[in-house]
Each structure stands twice: as structure tokens, then as C-alpha cells.
Coordinates of C-alpha atoms in Angstrom, one line a residue:
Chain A
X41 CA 17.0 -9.5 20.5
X42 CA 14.7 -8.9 17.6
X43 CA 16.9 -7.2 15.1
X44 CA 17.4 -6.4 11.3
X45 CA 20.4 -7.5 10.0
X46 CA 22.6 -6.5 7.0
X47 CA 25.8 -7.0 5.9
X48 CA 28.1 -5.5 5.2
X49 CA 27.9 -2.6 6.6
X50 CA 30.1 -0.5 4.3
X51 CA 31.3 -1.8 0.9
X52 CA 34.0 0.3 -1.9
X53 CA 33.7 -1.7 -4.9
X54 CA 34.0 -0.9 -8.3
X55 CA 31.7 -0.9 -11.7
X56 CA 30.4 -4.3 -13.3
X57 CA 31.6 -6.6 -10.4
X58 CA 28.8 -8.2 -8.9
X59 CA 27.3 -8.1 -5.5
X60 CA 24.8 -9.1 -2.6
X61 CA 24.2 -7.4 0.4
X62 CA 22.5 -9.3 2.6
X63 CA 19.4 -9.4 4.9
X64 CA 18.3 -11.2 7.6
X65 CA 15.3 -11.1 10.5
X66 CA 14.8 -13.2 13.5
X67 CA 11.1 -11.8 14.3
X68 CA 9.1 -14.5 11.7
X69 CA 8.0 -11.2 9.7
X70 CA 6.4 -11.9 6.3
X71 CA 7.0 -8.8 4.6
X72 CA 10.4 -7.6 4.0
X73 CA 11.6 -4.4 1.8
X74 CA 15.0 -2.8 0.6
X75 CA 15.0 0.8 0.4
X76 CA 17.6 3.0 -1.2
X77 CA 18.1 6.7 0.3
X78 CA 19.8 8.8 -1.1
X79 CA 20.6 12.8 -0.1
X80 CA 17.5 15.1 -1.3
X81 CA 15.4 12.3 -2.4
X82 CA 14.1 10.2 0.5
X83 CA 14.2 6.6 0.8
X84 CA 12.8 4.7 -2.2
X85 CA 11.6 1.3 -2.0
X86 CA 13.7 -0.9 -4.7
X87 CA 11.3 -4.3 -4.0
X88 CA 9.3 -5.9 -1.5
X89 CA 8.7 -9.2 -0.5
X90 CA 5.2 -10.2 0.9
X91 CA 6.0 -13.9 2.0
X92 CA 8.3 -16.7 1.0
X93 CA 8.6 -17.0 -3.0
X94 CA 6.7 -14.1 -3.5
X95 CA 8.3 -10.4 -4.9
X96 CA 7.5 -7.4 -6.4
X97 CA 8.9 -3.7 -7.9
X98 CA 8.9 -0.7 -5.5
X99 CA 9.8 2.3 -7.2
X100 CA 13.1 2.0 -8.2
X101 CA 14.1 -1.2 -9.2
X102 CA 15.8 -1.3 -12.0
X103 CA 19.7 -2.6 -11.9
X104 CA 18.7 -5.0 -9.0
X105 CA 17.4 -8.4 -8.3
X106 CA 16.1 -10.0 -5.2
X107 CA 15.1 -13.4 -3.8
X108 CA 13.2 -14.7 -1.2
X109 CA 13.8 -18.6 -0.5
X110 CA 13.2 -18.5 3.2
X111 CA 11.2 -16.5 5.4
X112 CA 14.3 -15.2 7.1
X113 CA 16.4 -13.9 4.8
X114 CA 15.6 -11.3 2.0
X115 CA 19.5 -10.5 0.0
X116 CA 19.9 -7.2 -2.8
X117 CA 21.8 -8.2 -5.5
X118 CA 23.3 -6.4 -8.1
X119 CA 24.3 -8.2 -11.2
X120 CA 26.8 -5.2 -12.4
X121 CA 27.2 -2.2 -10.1
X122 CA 26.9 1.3 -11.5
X123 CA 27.9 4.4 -10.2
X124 CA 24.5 5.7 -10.0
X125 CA 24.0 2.9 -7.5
X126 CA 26.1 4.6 -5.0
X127 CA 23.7 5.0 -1.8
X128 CA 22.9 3.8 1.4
X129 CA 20.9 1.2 1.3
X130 CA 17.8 0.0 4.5
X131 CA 16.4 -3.6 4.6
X132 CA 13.2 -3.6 6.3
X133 CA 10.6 -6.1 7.8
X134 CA 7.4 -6.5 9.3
X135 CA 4.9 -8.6 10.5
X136 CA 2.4 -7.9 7.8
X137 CA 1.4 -4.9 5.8
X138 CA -1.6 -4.2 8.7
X139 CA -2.1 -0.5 9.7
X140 CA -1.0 -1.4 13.0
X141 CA 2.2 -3.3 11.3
X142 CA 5.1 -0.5 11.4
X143 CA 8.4 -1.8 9.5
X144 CA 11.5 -2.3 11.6
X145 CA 15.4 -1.1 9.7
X146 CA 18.4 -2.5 9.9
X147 CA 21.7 -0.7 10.1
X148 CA 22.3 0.3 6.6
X149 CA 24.6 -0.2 4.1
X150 CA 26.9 2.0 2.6
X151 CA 27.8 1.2 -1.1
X152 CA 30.3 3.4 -3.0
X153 CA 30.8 2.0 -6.4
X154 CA 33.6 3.3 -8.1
Chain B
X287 CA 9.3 11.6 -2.4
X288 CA 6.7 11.4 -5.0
X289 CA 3.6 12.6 -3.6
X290 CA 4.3 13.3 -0.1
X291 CA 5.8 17.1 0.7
X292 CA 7.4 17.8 4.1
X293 CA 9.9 20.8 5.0
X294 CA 13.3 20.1 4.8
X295 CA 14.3 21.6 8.0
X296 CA 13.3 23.0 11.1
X297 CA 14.8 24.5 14.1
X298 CA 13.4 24.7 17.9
X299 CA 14.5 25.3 21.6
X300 CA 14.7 22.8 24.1
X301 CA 11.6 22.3 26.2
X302 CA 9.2 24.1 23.2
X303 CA 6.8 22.3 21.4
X304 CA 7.3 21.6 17.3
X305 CA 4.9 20.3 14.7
X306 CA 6.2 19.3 11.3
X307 CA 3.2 19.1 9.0
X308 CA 3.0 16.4 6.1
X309 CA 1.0 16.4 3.3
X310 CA 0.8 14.2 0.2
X311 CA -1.5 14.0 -3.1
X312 CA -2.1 9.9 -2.5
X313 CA -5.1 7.7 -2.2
X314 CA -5.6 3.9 -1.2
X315 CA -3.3 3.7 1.4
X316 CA -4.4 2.4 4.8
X317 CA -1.7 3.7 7.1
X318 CA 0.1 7.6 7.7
X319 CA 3.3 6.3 9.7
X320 CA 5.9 9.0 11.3
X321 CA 9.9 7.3 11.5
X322 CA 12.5 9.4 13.4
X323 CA 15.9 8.4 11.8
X324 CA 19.1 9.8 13.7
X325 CA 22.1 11.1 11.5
X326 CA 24.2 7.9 10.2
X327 CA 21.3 5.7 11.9
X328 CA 18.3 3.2 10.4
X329 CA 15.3 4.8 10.8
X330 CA 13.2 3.6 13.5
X331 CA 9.4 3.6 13.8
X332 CA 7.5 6.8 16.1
X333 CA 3.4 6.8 15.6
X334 CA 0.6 5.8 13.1
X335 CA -2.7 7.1 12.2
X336 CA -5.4 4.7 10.8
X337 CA -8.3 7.4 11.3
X338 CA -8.9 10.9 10.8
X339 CA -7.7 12.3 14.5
X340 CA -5.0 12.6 17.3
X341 CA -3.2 10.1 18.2
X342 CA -0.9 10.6 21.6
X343 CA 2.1 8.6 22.5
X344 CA 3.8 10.1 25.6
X345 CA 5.6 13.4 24.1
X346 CA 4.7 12.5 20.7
X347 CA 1.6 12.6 18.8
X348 CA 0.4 12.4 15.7
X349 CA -2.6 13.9 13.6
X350 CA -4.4 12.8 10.2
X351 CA -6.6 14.7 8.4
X352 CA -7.7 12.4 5.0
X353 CA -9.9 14.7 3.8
X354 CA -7.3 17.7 3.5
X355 CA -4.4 15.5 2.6
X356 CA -2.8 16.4 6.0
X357 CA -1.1 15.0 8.9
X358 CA 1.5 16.4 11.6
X359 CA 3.6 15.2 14.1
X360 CA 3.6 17.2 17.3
X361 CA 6.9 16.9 19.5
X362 CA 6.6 18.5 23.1
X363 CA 8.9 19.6 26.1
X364 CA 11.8 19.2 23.3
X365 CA 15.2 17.4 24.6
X366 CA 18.5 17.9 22.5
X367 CA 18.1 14.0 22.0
X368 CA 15.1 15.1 19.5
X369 CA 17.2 16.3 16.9
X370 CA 16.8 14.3 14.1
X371 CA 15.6 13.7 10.8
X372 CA 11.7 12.4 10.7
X373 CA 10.2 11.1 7.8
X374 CA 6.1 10.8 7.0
X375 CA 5.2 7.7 5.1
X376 CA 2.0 5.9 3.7
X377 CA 1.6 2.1 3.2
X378 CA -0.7 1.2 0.5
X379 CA -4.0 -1.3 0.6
X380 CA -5.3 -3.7 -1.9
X381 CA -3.3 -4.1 -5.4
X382 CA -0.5 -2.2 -4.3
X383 CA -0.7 -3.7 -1.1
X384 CA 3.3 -3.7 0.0
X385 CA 4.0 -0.7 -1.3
X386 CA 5.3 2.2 1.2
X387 CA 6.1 5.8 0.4
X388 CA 8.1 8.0 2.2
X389 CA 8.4 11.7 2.3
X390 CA 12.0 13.2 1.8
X391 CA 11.9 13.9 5.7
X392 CA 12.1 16.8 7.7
X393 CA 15.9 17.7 9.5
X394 CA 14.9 18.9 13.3
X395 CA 17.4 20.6 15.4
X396 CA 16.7 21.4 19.1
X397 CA 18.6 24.4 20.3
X398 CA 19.5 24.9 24.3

């Protein structure tokens, strides 16, 4: 089944300790994209990735990092959780950034940092 | 979200029709994509519009209007299923080519 994967799905933790969520697709996309949303304010893309190696700033990316070593596999990590960081958090993927190229979610995960 | 305005919520009656109107002050994007996103759920990917026009997909379509800044989605013969949160969203073109704005989405509830 083509899918989005993230994990984890939930995660307490609490301020400066470091984390990574990951993300993974099985659909040989070249784009991928993490997107924070948070109540009143939409979702926000945090950084993109338009093929293997390659990365760039959405709108919000300070107080994350990102890496893309394989085509597969896209993880968010934060080098020292804030408070302000609390939010649920979407990978997304697609085949391209074509018109006719719609991104595909995973699950979400929810981050409370403490 | 920056640029793109939508109305936070919405209410309609099973079996009616609804249109939940987007418009954003944004250029150099290729794409006007509609998501529906469920409550708790990733949001997952309803209709595009390349062209100034209509585009029909079964009970949904969706409209673009570059020139006024404007599109809509148009739900018809509502189900309870509908109710949900849908969100309006550009992709951009060119230097900011990856780059993807979404409105703050519009919360729909179908009534019986």
C-alpha cells in the first residue's frame, strides 16, 4: 500500500533533549515536506526536500534540521526542543512539484514538549 | 496562512450544496489545490486547478479565477461524512519551486 509513514505517532518529552521524528515513503516520490499545524494558524511548511541531498527553508524553520540521505526517508530533527515547538507535526511526499503532482500526508505526530 | 484567507467555519444540511470560497494575494504559483483533512486525521488530497475554470470530480468541484484572486470548492448532495476541515493551498513555480502555502482551512459541519 502506498503510504506516508511517521513515527512516532505521539511523543511527551521535555525541553533541550533532543529528538527525530521520522519519515518514510514507499511511492519513489522526489519531493518530500514537513509541515507543522498548529490551532488558528494552518499548516506551515518547516523544509522541503526536492530530491536526494537536496533541502531547503519553508516558512518556519527555525529550531529544526532535516536530512535527506535516501530517497526514502525524509527525518525532523530537533537539536533542543522548546515549548513553542509543541504541535502536530505532517510529513508529506510527492512525485514532483508538477500541477498535477498533489502531496500525500502521513498520520501526524503529536509533540508536547514540556 | 500568509496570503491565503478562507472562513473559518461553515455549517450546512445534508443533501444541500456548499461552496467555501478561497482567496489569496499570491503570484508565481502553478497549482490551487483543495485537501479535506478529518478531525485528528492527515490531511488527504480533493481537486486541483491549473487554469482559470471548473473543474468537476464526482460531488466535488473546484473553481479558479487567477485574475480575481479567487477559487471555491463546491460540495453537492452533502453526506454527514463531509464534515470536515478543508484547506485551499498553492504550490509555487520556478525559484521557489517546492514551496506550498496553505490557507488556515475552513471547519464544515453537515447537519441532518
Amino acid at each position: 500500500e502506498a503510504q506516508v509513514t511517521q513515527n512516532p505517532r505521539y511523543l511527551i518529552t521535555v525541553t533541550g533533549k533532543k529528538l527525530t521524528v521520522t519519515c518514510s515513503q514507499n511511492m519513489n516520490h522526489e519531493y518530500m515536506s514537513w509541515y507543522r499545524q498548529d490551532p488558528g494558524l494552518g499548516l506551515r511548511q518547516i523544509y522541503y526536500s526536492m530530491n536526494v541531498e537536496v533541502t531547503d527553508k519553508g516558512d518556519v524553520p527555525e529550531g529544526y534540521k532535516v536530512s535527506r540521505k535516501e530517497k526514502r526517508n525524509f527525518p525532523l530533527i530537533l537539536e533542543s526542543p522548546s515549548p513553542n515547538q509543541t504541535s502536530l507535526y505532517f510529513c508529506a511526499s510527492s512525485l514532483g512539484t508538477g500541477v498535477n503532482q498533489p502531496q500525500h500526508f502521513g498520520d501526524g505526530t503529536r509533540l508536547s514538549i514540556l | 496562512g500568509q496570503n491565503i484567507d478562507q472562513p473559518t467555519e461553515m455549517t450546512a444540511t445534508e443533501g444541500a450544496i456548499v461552496q467555501i470560497n478561497c482567496t489569496y494575494q499570491t503570484s508565481g504559483f502553478n497549482g490551487l489545490f483543495w485537501y479535506q483533512q478529518h478531525a485528528g486525521e492527515a490531511p488527504t488530497f480533493l481537486s486541483y486547478n491549473v487554469l482559470d475554470g471548473l473543474e468537476e470530480k464526482g460531488r466535488f468541484s473546484s473553481f479558479l479565477s487567477r485574475s480575481k484572486g479567487y477559487s471555491y470548492l463546491l460540495l453537492k448532495e452533502l453526506q454527514m461524512k463531509d464534515s470536515a476541515s478543508y484547506l485551499c493551498a498553492v504550490r509555487f513555480y520556478n525559484t521557489n519551486a517546492g514551496k506550498s502555502t496553505f490557507g488556515d482551512g475552513t471547519t464544515l459541519t453537515v447537519k441532518p
